[in-house]
Coordinates of C-alpha atoms in Angstrom, one line a residue:
M1 CA 111.9 142.2 129.2
C2 CA 114.0 139.3 130.9
D3 CA 117.9 139.7 130.5
I4 CA 118.9 135.3 130.9
S5 CA 122.0 135.1 130.1
N6 CA 122.6 132.0 127.4
T7 CA 126.3 131.0 129.2
R8 CA 123.9 130.9 132.5
K9 CA 125.0 127.0 133.7
F10 CA 121.1 125.9 134.6
F11 CA 122.1 122.4 135.9
T12 CA 121.2 122.8 140.0
I13 CA 118.0 120.7 140.9
V14 CA 116.5 118.4 142.2
L15 CA 113.6 115.8 142.4
V16 CA 112.5 112.8 144.2
A17 CA 109.8 112.0 142.5
L18 CA 106.9 112.7 140.8
V19 CA 103.7 111.8 139.8
R20 CA 102.3 112.3 135.9
D21 CA 98.6 111.3 136.4
V22 CA 97.2 114.5 139.3
R23 CA 93.4 114.5 138.7
P24 CA 92.1 118.2 140.2
Q25 CA 89.0 118.8 142.1
I26 CA 85.7 120.3 140.7
N27 CA 84.9 123.4 141.0
P28 CA 80.6 123.6 142.4
Q29 CA 80.6 126.9 139.8
Q30 CA 81.8 125.1 137.1
Q31 CA 79.3 124.0 134.0
Y32 CA 79.5 121.7 131.8
N33 CA 79.6 122.3 128.2
P34 CA 79.2 119.6 125.7
Q35 CA 80.3 121.7 123.1
Q36 CA 83.8 122.4 124.7
D37 CA 86.7 120.4 125.2
Y38 CA 85.4 119.3 129.0
N39 CA 88.4 118.6 131.6
P40 CA 86.8 119.4 134.2
Q41 CA 88.3 119.5 138.0
V42 CA 87.7 116.4 139.7
L43 CA 88.6 115.1 142.8
D44 CA 91.2 112.7 143.5
P45 CA 89.5 109.9 144.4
T46 CA 92.8 107.9 144.6
R47 CA 93.7 109.8 147.6
Q48 CA 90.1 109.0 149.4
D49 CA 89.4 105.9 151.9
A50 CA 88.6 105.1 154.9
K51 CA 87.4 102.7 157.5
F52 CA 83.7 101.5 157.3
D53 CA 82.1 101.5 160.6
N54 CA 78.4 102.0 161.5
R55 CA 79.0 103.7 165.0
F56 CA 77.7 107.4 165.5
D57 CA 77.8 109.6 168.2
T58 CA 75.9 113.0 168.2
R59 CA 77.7 114.9 166.8
F60 CA 76.3 113.9 163.5
D61 CA 72.5 115.1 162.1
S62 CA 70.3 112.8 160.7
N63 CA 71.8 113.5 156.7
N64 CA 75.0 112.8 158.4
R65 CA 76.7 115.7 158.9
F66 CA 78.3 117.5 161.4
N67 CA 76.0 119.5 163.6
I68 CA 78.4 122.1 164.6
N69 CA 76.0 124.8 166.6
E70 CA 74.5 125.6 169.9
D71 CA 72.4 122.2 170.5
R72 CA 76.2 120.1 169.6
P73 CA 77.5 118.6 173.6
N74 CA 79.8 121.1 174.1
V75 CA 83.6 120.6 172.9
N76 CA 86.4 123.0 174.5
Q77 CA 89.7 123.3 176.3
N78 CA 87.9 121.3 179.0
F79 CA 87.4 118.1 177.6
Q80 CA 87.5 114.8 179.3
G81 CA 86.2 112.2 177.0
D82 CA 88.6 109.1 175.3
V83 CA 89.4 111.6 172.2
R84 CA 89.3 107.7 169.9
E85 CA 86.0 107.8 170.5
L86 CA 86.1 110.6 168.7
L87 CA 88.3 109.7 166.3
Q88 CA 85.8 106.7 165.4
A89 CA 82.9 109.2 165.2
L90 CA 84.6 111.0 162.8
D91 CA 86.2 107.9 161.0
A92 CA 82.8 106.2 160.3
Q93 CA 81.8 109.6 159.5
G94 CA 84.5 110.2 156.7
S95 CA 83.9 107.0 155.4
Q96 CA 80.1 107.6 154.7
Q97 CA 81.4 110.7 153.0
C98 CA 84.3 109.9 151.2
T99 CA 82.0 106.8 149.4
R100 CA 79.3 109.0 148.6
N101 CA 81.7 111.9 147.1
V102 CA 83.8 109.5 144.9
A103 CA 80.6 107.2 143.8
A104 CA 79.6 110.6 142.6
Q105 CA 83.0 111.9 140.9
W106 CA 82.8 108.0 138.8
N107 CA 79.1 108.2 137.9
F108 CA 80.5 111.9 136.4
E109 CA 83.5 110.1 134.8
T110 CA 82.2 107.1 133.1
N111 CA 79.0 109.3 132.1
V112 CA 79.6 112.0 131.4
N113 CA 76.6 115.2 131.0
Q114 CA 74.7 117.7 132.9
G115 CA 72.9 115.8 135.4
T116 CA 75.9 113.8 136.8
Q117 CA 78.3 116.3 136.9
L118 CA 75.7 118.3 139.1
E119 CA 75.4 115.4 141.0
A120 CA 79.3 115.4 141.5
L121 CA 79.5 119.0 142.0
T122 CA 77.1 118.9 144.8
A123 CA 78.8 116.0 146.2
Q124 CA 82.3 117.8 146.5
Q125 CA 80.8 120.4 148.3
E126 CA 79.0 118.3 150.3
Y127 CA 82.8 116.8 151.4
S128 CA 83.9 120.2 151.4
D129 CA 81.5 121.3 154.2
F130 CA 81.8 118.1 155.9
Q131 CA 85.8 118.3 155.9
H132 CA 84.9 122.0 157.1
G133 CA 82.9 121.0 159.9
V134 CA 85.6 118.5 161.0
W135 CA 88.2 121.3 160.7
E136 CA 85.8 123.4 162.9
L137 CA 85.3 120.8 165.4
L138 CA 88.8 120.4 166.0
N139 CA 89.4 123.6 166.9
K140 CA 87.0 124.2 169.5
V141 CA 88.0 120.7 171.1
G142 CA 91.4 123.0 171.9
S143 CA 93.7 120.8 173.8
L144 CA 92.9 117.2 174.4
N145 CA 93.8 114.1 176.6
V146 CA 95.8 112.7 173.8
P147 CA 96.8 108.8 174.7
N148 CA 100.0 108.5 172.4
S149 CA 101.8 109.7 169.0
V150 CA 98.9 108.3 166.7
V151 CA 96.2 109.4 167.8
A152 CA 97.9 112.3 168.1
R153 CA 99.0 112.0 164.2
Q154 CA 95.4 111.7 163.4
I155 CA 94.1 114.9 164.9
R156 CA 97.2 116.2 163.1
Y157 CA 96.2 115.5 159.8
L158 CA 92.6 115.4 160.4
S159 CA 93.1 118.9 161.2
I160 CA 94.9 120.0 157.7
V161 CA 91.7 120.3 155.1
G162 CA 93.4 122.7 152.6
P163 CA 90.7 125.3 151.3
A164 CA 87.8 123.9 153.3
A165 CA 88.9 125.6 156.2
L166 CA 87.9 129.0 154.1
S167 CA 84.8 130.7 155.0
P168 CA 81.7 129.9 152.7
D169 CA 82.5 133.5 150.6
Q170 CA 85.5 132.2 150.7
L171 CA 86.0 129.1 149.5
D172 CA 83.7 130.6 146.8
R173 CA 85.5 133.3 145.9
Y174 CA 88.8 130.8 145.8
N175 CA 86.5 127.8 143.5
R176 CA 85.3 130.6 141.2
L177 CA 88.6 132.3 140.4
I178 CA 90.2 128.9 139.6
N179 CA 87.1 128.2 137.6
D180 CA 87.5 131.5 135.9
M181 CA 91.7 130.5 134.8
L182 CA 90.5 126.9 133.9
A183 CA 87.5 128.4 131.7
V184 CA 90.0 130.3 130.4
Y185 CA 92.7 127.2 129.6
N186 CA 89.6 124.9 128.1
S187 CA 88.3 127.2 125.7
A188 CA 91.6 128.4 124.2
S189 CA 91.8 127.6 120.8
I190 CA 93.9 129.3 117.5
C191 CA 94.1 129.0 114.2
A192 CA 96.1 127.2 111.8
L193 CA 99.2 128.9 110.8
K194 CA 99.2 131.3 107.5
E195 CA 95.4 129.9 107.2
P196 CA 93.1 132.5 109.1
F197 CA 90.2 131.1 108.1
R198 CA 91.5 127.5 110.0
C199 CA 90.3 128.3 113.4
G200 CA 89.1 126.4 116.6
L201 CA 92.4 124.3 117.0
R202 CA 92.2 122.8 120.4
L203 CA 94.9 122.0 122.6
Q204 CA 93.4 118.4 122.4
P205 CA 94.2 117.4 119.8
D206 CA 95.4 120.1 117.0
L207 CA 98.2 121.7 119.1
T208 CA 99.4 118.7 120.8
N209 CA 99.9 116.8 117.1
I210 CA 101.3 120.1 115.7
M211 CA 104.1 120.0 118.2
A212 CA 104.7 116.1 118.1
Y213 CA 104.8 115.7 114.5
S214 CA 105.2 118.7 113.2
R215 CA 109.3 119.7 112.0
N216 CA 108.4 123.4 110.5
W217 CA 110.4 125.6 112.6
D218 CA 108.0 128.7 111.9
E219 CA 105.3 126.2 112.3
L220 CA 105.9 125.1 115.9
Q221 CA 107.2 128.4 116.4
Y222 CA 103.7 130.2 116.5
T223 CA 101.4 127.3 117.7
W224 CA 104.2 127.8 120.9
T225 CA 103.5 131.6 121.5
E226 CA 99.6 131.3 120.0
W227 CA 99.0 128.9 123.2
R228 CA 100.3 131.3 125.1
R229 CA 98.9 134.2 124.5
N230 CA 95.3 132.8 124.3
T231 CA 95.6 131.4 127.6
G232 CA 98.5 132.6 130.6
Q233 CA 98.1 136.2 129.4
N234 CA 94.3 136.2 130.0
I235 CA 94.6 135.0 133.5
K236 CA 97.4 136.8 135.1
D237 CA 95.5 139.1 137.2
T238 CA 93.5 136.1 138.4
F239 CA 95.9 133.8 139.6
E240 CA 97.4 136.5 141.8
Q241 CA 94.0 136.9 143.4
M242 CA 94.1 133.3 143.8
I243 CA 97.2 133.3 145.2
S244 CA 96.3 134.9 148.4
L245 CA 93.5 133.3 149.3
S246 CA 95.4 129.7 148.5
N247 CA 98.0 131.5 151.2
E248 CA 94.6 132.4 153.8
A249 CA 93.6 129.0 153.7
A250 CA 96.6 127.7 154.3
K251 CA 97.3 129.7 156.6
L252 CA 94.2 128.6 158.7
N253 CA 95.6 125.4 158.0
N254 CA 98.1 126.6 160.4
F255 CA 101.0 126.6 157.7
S256 CA 102.9 129.8 156.7
D257 CA 101.6 129.5 153.3
T258 CA 100.7 127.0 150.2
S259 CA 104.1 125.9 150.3
D260 CA 104.9 124.9 153.3
Y261 CA 101.2 122.8 153.0
W262 CA 102.0 121.3 150.3
S263 CA 105.9 120.3 151.5
F264 CA 103.4 119.4 155.0
P265 CA 103.3 115.6 153.9
F266 CA 106.9 114.5 152.8
E267 CA 107.7 114.9 156.3
S268 CA 111.3 116.3 155.7
A269 CA 112.7 119.4 157.7
T270 CA 115.0 119.0 154.2
L271 CA 112.9 118.6 151.6
S272 CA 115.2 120.8 149.5
L273 CA 118.0 119.8 150.6
D274 CA 116.9 116.2 150.2
L275 CA 115.9 116.9 146.5
E276 CA 118.8 118.8 145.8
D277 CA 120.8 115.5 147.2
A278 CA 118.9 112.9 144.6
W279 CA 119.2 115.6 141.1
E280 CA 123.0 115.7 141.9
D281 CA 122.8 111.5 140.7
V282 CA 120.5 112.5 138.1
K283 CA 122.3 115.4 137.0
P284 CA 125.3 114.2 134.9
L285 CA 123.0 111.9 133.0
Y286 CA 120.7 115.0 132.3
E287 CA 124.1 117.3 131.2
L288 CA 124.6 114.5 128.7
L289 CA 121.7 114.0 127.5
H290 CA 121.2 117.3 126.8
A291 CA 124.4 118.3 124.8
Y292 CA 123.5 115.3 123.0
V293 CA 119.8 116.1 122.0
R294 CA 121.0 119.6 121.1
R295 CA 123.4 118.1 118.6
R296 CA 121.2 116.7 116.8
L297 CA 118.6 118.8 116.5
R298 CA 121.0 121.2 115.3
D299 CA 122.2 118.9 112.3
Y300 CA 118.5 118.8 111.3
Y301 CA 117.3 122.2 111.6
G302 CA 120.8 124.1 111.5
P303 CA 123.7 125.8 112.8
E304 CA 121.6 129.3 112.3
K305 CA 119.1 128.1 114.5
L306 CA 120.8 126.1 117.4
N307 CA 124.0 127.7 118.6
R308 CA 126.0 125.0 119.9
Q309 CA 126.5 127.1 123.5
A310 CA 123.2 128.4 123.9
P311 CA 120.1 126.4 126.0
L312 CA 117.5 124.6 123.6
P313 CA 114.9 126.2 121.9
A314 CA 111.2 125.1 123.9
H315 CA 109.6 125.1 120.9
V316 CA 111.5 121.9 118.8
L317 CA 111.9 119.1 121.6
G318 CA 108.2 117.3 121.0
N319 CA 105.8 118.9 124.0
M320 CA 103.7 122.5 124.4
W321 CA 105.8 122.5 127.5
A322 CA 108.9 120.5 126.9
Q323 CA 108.7 118.5 130.0
S324 CA 109.0 115.3 127.5
W325 CA 111.1 115.0 124.8
V326 CA 110.0 111.5 123.3
N327 CA 108.2 112.8 120.3
I328 CA 111.3 113.6 118.9
F329 CA 113.5 110.2 118.8
D330 CA 112.3 109.8 115.4
I331 CA 115.0 112.6 114.5
S332 CA 117.6 111.9 117.4
Q333 CA 117.6 108.2 117.5
P334 CA 120.9 107.0 118.0
Y335 CA 121.0 104.1 116.3
P336 CA 118.5 104.8 113.1
G337 CA 116.1 101.8 111.3
Q338 CA 117.0 99.5 115.1
H339 CA 113.4 99.8 116.6
F340 CA 112.8 99.0 120.4
L341 CA 110.6 96.5 121.2
D342 CA 107.2 96.7 121.3
V343 CA 104.1 93.7 121.4
S344 CA 101.5 95.9 120.2
P345 CA 101.4 93.7 116.5
E346 CA 101.8 90.5 118.8
M347 CA 99.1 91.2 121.4
L348 CA 96.7 91.6 118.3
K349 CA 97.7 88.9 116.2
Q350 CA 97.4 86.6 119.5
G351 CA 93.4 88.3 120.1
Y352 CA 94.0 90.2 123.2
T353 CA 91.2 91.5 124.8
S354 CA 91.0 94.8 127.2
L355 CA 89.6 91.5 130.1
D356 CA 92.8 89.7 128.9
V357 CA 95.3 92.8 129.7
F358 CA 93.8 93.2 132.9
R359 CA 93.8 89.3 133.7
L360 CA 97.8 89.6 132.8
A361 CA 98.2 92.3 135.2
E362 CA 96.5 90.5 137.9
D363 CA 98.8 87.4 137.2
F364 CA 101.5 89.6 137.8
F365 CA 100.7 90.1 141.1
V366 CA 99.6 87.1 142.2
S367 CA 103.3 85.8 140.8
M368 CA 104.6 88.2 143.6
N369 CA 102.0 86.2 145.9
M370 CA 99.9 89.4 146.6
S371 CA 96.1 89.0 146.3
A372 CA 93.9 88.5 143.3
M373 CA 91.6 91.3 142.1
P374 CA 87.7 90.8 143.9
L375 CA 85.4 89.8 142.2
E376 CA 83.0 93.1 142.5
F377 CA 86.6 95.0 141.1
W378 CA 85.8 92.7 137.3
Q379 CA 82.0 93.8 138.3
T380 CA 82.0 97.4 138.3
S381 CA 85.2 98.7 136.5
V382 CA 84.9 100.9 133.3
L383 CA 88.1 98.9 131.5
E384 CA 87.4 99.5 127.8
E385 CA 85.9 103.1 125.8
P386 CA 81.4 102.2 125.8
V387 CA 79.5 103.0 122.5
D388 CA 76.8 104.3 124.5
R389 CA 78.2 107.3 126.8
V390 CA 80.7 110.2 127.3
V391 CA 83.6 108.8 129.4
L392 CA 86.5 110.5 130.7
C393 CA 89.4 108.4 129.3
Q394 CA 92.2 109.2 131.5
P395 CA 93.1 106.2 133.2
S396 CA 93.1 106.1 136.8
A397 CA 92.2 103.8 140.3
W398 CA 89.4 104.6 142.3
D399 CA 88.9 103.5 146.0
F400 CA 86.0 104.0 147.2
C401 CA 86.4 104.8 151.1
N402 CA 85.1 101.0 152.1
R403 CA 87.2 98.5 152.6
R404 CA 85.9 96.6 149.7
D405 CA 84.8 98.8 146.4
F406 CA 88.1 99.4 144.3
R407 CA 87.7 100.2 141.1
I408 CA 89.4 100.9 137.2
K409 CA 88.2 103.5 134.6
M410 CA 90.4 103.3 131.3
C411 CA 89.5 103.3 127.9
T412 CA 91.9 100.4 126.9
N413 CA 94.0 99.9 123.8
I414 CA 95.3 96.7 122.4
N415 CA 99.1 97.9 122.8
M416 CA 102.2 97.7 125.2
K417 CA 101.4 101.1 126.1
D418 CA 98.2 100.4 127.5
L419 CA 99.9 96.7 128.9
I420 CA 102.0 98.4 131.2
T421 CA 99.1 101.2 131.9
A422 CA 97.0 98.0 133.1
H423 CA 100.0 97.1 135.3
H424 CA 100.8 100.8 137.2
E425 CA 97.2 101.0 137.5
M426 CA 96.4 97.7 139.2
A427 CA 99.2 98.6 141.0
H428 CA 97.3 101.4 143.1
I429 CA 94.4 99.0 143.8
H430 CA 96.8 96.4 145.2
Y431 CA 97.8 99.8 147.7
F432 CA 94.5 100.6 148.4
M433 CA 94.0 97.2 149.2
L434 CA 97.2 96.5 151.7
Y435 CA 96.2 100.0 153.8
K436 CA 92.2 99.0 153.7
N437 CA 92.6 98.8 157.4
Q438 CA 94.2 101.5 158.0
P439 CA 92.0 104.7 159.8
K440 CA 91.1 106.9 156.6
V441 CA 93.5 109.5 157.8
F442 CA 95.9 107.1 157.0
R443 CA 94.5 105.3 154.2
D444 CA 97.3 106.9 151.7
G445 CA 100.7 106.7 150.2
A446 CA 104.0 107.3 152.2
N447 CA 103.6 110.8 151.2
P448 CA 102.6 112.2 147.7
A449 CA 105.2 110.5 145.7
F450 CA 104.5 107.1 147.0
H451 CA 101.7 105.9 144.8
E452 CA 103.1 106.5 141.5
A453 CA 106.5 105.4 141.9
I454 CA 104.8 102.4 143.2
G455 CA 103.3 102.3 139.8
E456 CA 106.2 103.3 137.8
A457 CA 108.3 100.5 138.9
I458 CA 105.8 98.5 138.2
G459 CA 105.6 99.6 134.1
L460 CA 109.5 99.5 134.5
S461 CA 109.4 95.6 135.3
V462 CA 107.0 95.0 133.0
G463 CA 108.0 96.6 129.8
T464 CA 111.4 94.0 130.3
P465 CA 112.5 91.9 126.9
K466 CA 112.5 89.2 129.7
H467 CA 109.2 88.8 131.4
L468 CA 107.1 89.8 127.7
Q469 CA 109.3 86.7 126.2
S470 CA 107.7 84.9 129.6
L471 CA 104.2 86.1 128.5
G472 CA 104.6 84.4 124.4
L473 CA 104.3 88.1 122.9
V474 CA 108.3 87.8 122.1
Q475 CA 109.0 84.6 119.7
N476 CA 112.7 84.9 120.0
S477 CA 114.7 86.8 122.1
V478 CA 116.5 90.2 122.1
E479 CA 119.6 90.8 122.4
D480 CA 121.0 93.9 120.4
S481 CA 122.6 96.2 122.1
A482 CA 121.5 99.1 119.3
V483 CA 117.9 98.1 119.9
D484 CA 118.6 97.9 123.4
I485 CA 120.0 102.1 123.7
N486 CA 117.6 103.0 121.7
F487 CA 115.1 101.7 124.1
L488 CA 116.9 103.0 126.8
Y489 CA 116.9 106.6 125.4
S490 CA 113.7 106.6 124.5
M491 CA 113.3 106.4 128.1
A492 CA 115.6 109.4 129.2
L493 CA 113.7 111.3 126.6
D494 CA 110.7 110.9 128.7
K495 CA 111.2 110.0 132.0
V496 CA 114.3 111.9 132.6
V497 CA 113.7 115.6 131.0
F498 CA 110.7 115.3 133.1
L499 CA 112.2 115.6 136.4
P500 CA 113.5 119.4 135.9
F501 CA 110.7 120.2 134.0
A502 CA 108.2 119.2 137.3
Y503 CA 110.7 121.0 139.8
V504 CA 110.2 124.1 138.2
V505 CA 106.8 124.4 138.0
D506 CA 106.6 124.4 141.7
K507 CA 110.2 125.6 142.4
W508 CA 108.5 129.2 140.7
R509 CA 105.0 128.7 142.4
Y510 CA 106.5 128.3 145.8
D511 CA 108.6 131.5 145.5
V512 CA 105.1 133.0 144.3
F513 CA 103.8 131.7 147.3
K514 CA 106.4 132.6 149.7
G515 CA 106.3 136.2 148.1
N516 CA 109.8 135.7 147.0
I517 CA 109.1 136.6 143.2
G518 CA 106.4 140.0 142.4
K519 CA 103.4 139.8 139.6
D520 CA 106.4 142.2 137.7
Q521 CA 108.4 139.6 137.9
Y522 CA 106.1 136.5 136.9
N523 CA 107.3 135.6 133.9
C524 CA 111.2 136.8 134.4
H525 CA 111.4 134.3 136.8
W526 CA 109.8 131.2 135.1
W527 CA 111.9 131.7 132.6
R528 CA 115.3 132.3 134.7
L529 CA 114.5 128.9 136.1
S530 CA 113.6 127.6 133.1
E531 CA 117.0 128.2 131.6
Q532 CA 118.7 127.0 134.5
Y533 CA 117.3 123.8 135.4
M534 CA 116.3 122.3 132.1
G535 CA 118.5 124.4 129.8
I536 CA 115.6 125.9 127.6
K537 CA 114.6 129.4 126.5
P538 CA 111.5 130.8 124.6
P539 CA 111.6 131.0 120.6
V540 CA 110.4 134.3 120.7
L541 CA 111.2 137.3 123.4
R542 CA 108.9 137.4 126.2
S543 CA 108.2 139.9 128.8
E544 CA 105.7 140.7 131.5
R545 CA 103.1 141.2 129.4
D546 CA 103.2 137.3 129.3
F547 CA 102.0 134.7 131.4
D548 CA 103.4 131.3 130.3
P549 CA 103.9 129.8 133.6
G550 CA 99.6 129.9 133.1
A551 CA 100.2 127.7 129.7
K552 CA 100.6 124.6 132.6
Y553 CA 97.6 123.7 133.3
H554 CA 97.8 122.8 137.0
I555 CA 98.9 126.5 137.2
P556 CA 95.4 127.7 137.1
A557 CA 94.5 124.4 138.5
N558 CA 96.2 125.3 141.8
I559 CA 97.3 121.4 141.5
P560 CA 100.7 120.6 143.1
Y561 CA 103.4 119.2 140.7
L562 CA 106.4 117.5 143.2
R563 CA 104.8 114.8 144.1

């Protein structure tokens, strides 16, 4: 059992910017089961782009794949050709491979069935094969005549292919391990408290709603514990095996371990110090917020449930992982009854449609002297949920890697939340369009957090009373300090609270990847970090039989969170 002091100070961390809507990669072995709450590992198409070019060289066969065999022209340390020609060929081929892969993922997410899933899995495998071919080719090329630092940078980034650097057998095992963990996660369910015959309660929507809206201490504690018993506990051994393969892939990419590989795109030799400095600016606000919430929860549940100095029990914060506390706004708001701005009723009253919401977003960007959306965007995007097929409704922006095809997938509802989300997603599209003429390898955010940082900044601008009033969605000026404080408090429960949580997720994994902690310390270390950084504790006694990190999707999926 973990020895975690309740008096330890818990605020010493850091965070620069974080991505909330991360989409994972598809695993080739994952099978579609329409009877389950499907949550696939899908390629992140928003992070793939390339220059479209029809120039190919003899390194590619008739199926547009690398032909890395004895018939391929000998490329070795004595290679004297212009490396820029090689990069142009890789750029052209990478563009076509990316386009085919993203198209297959799009078809699956906008029409979920066994056929489209198989096509998506096949396309993902082919793209992994292509990446492996690039990696193998550049390794065989050896020392090139590199004309400048830009070319050197392209070669460096093309040489980093992640797990695709593994041998076919190792990659297959790596994917199977992740698939096995996600199968446990996606199929997990529990029975209702004191209702042994009402079973099959899934994370979405059942358990999420219980954690958000129940105010029954025992029900929340039971739900929190059972979810972890049916997820994390069942994947601990598999997770350890996956860590080994993940580190092996990192080494093949010339990194010391996976944490080094995940940190590389931030391009900072002092990343941990940068994060520490950033957190020092936010830390005082989080401490005040934490103290205020503890007092309000203590008033609500009673002093026998919450000690005035102890960390907060993780199960009463409105979220399965305590990563957002916004769902307890109703029992903790500073000014009860002083509701903040919500233009959803006015949008309905004025007859807004999904198309209207996105046209409004387009107008926002045009007003800043940015381009209107291309015609193809409006023809191919999915902006509302179809009635004739199953769609994965997670909002997402897509770049099809050919400099012209950009799309958004979103099951838009007519409310203020989705109005802001529409602007957020369109910010991604504008970013795609602004770097579309760069080589494929440079078509990405400035760092892994930058895309989302732009989207979040746009969303914050759109939600201001002044802007909404200019749109005719607010009829009267809203000038009330109580309303403003409630609104800002609600935002803090979501945005500020998320910062230490996101850091803990990857701080813990970095320690695992580096070998600083072993399997016999996984859970104890998780809760040490959670108390130290977030000021929360588990509601019941935990031990190393448990594996509470595995109750968060990104852990079994092996997806970075610090971005």
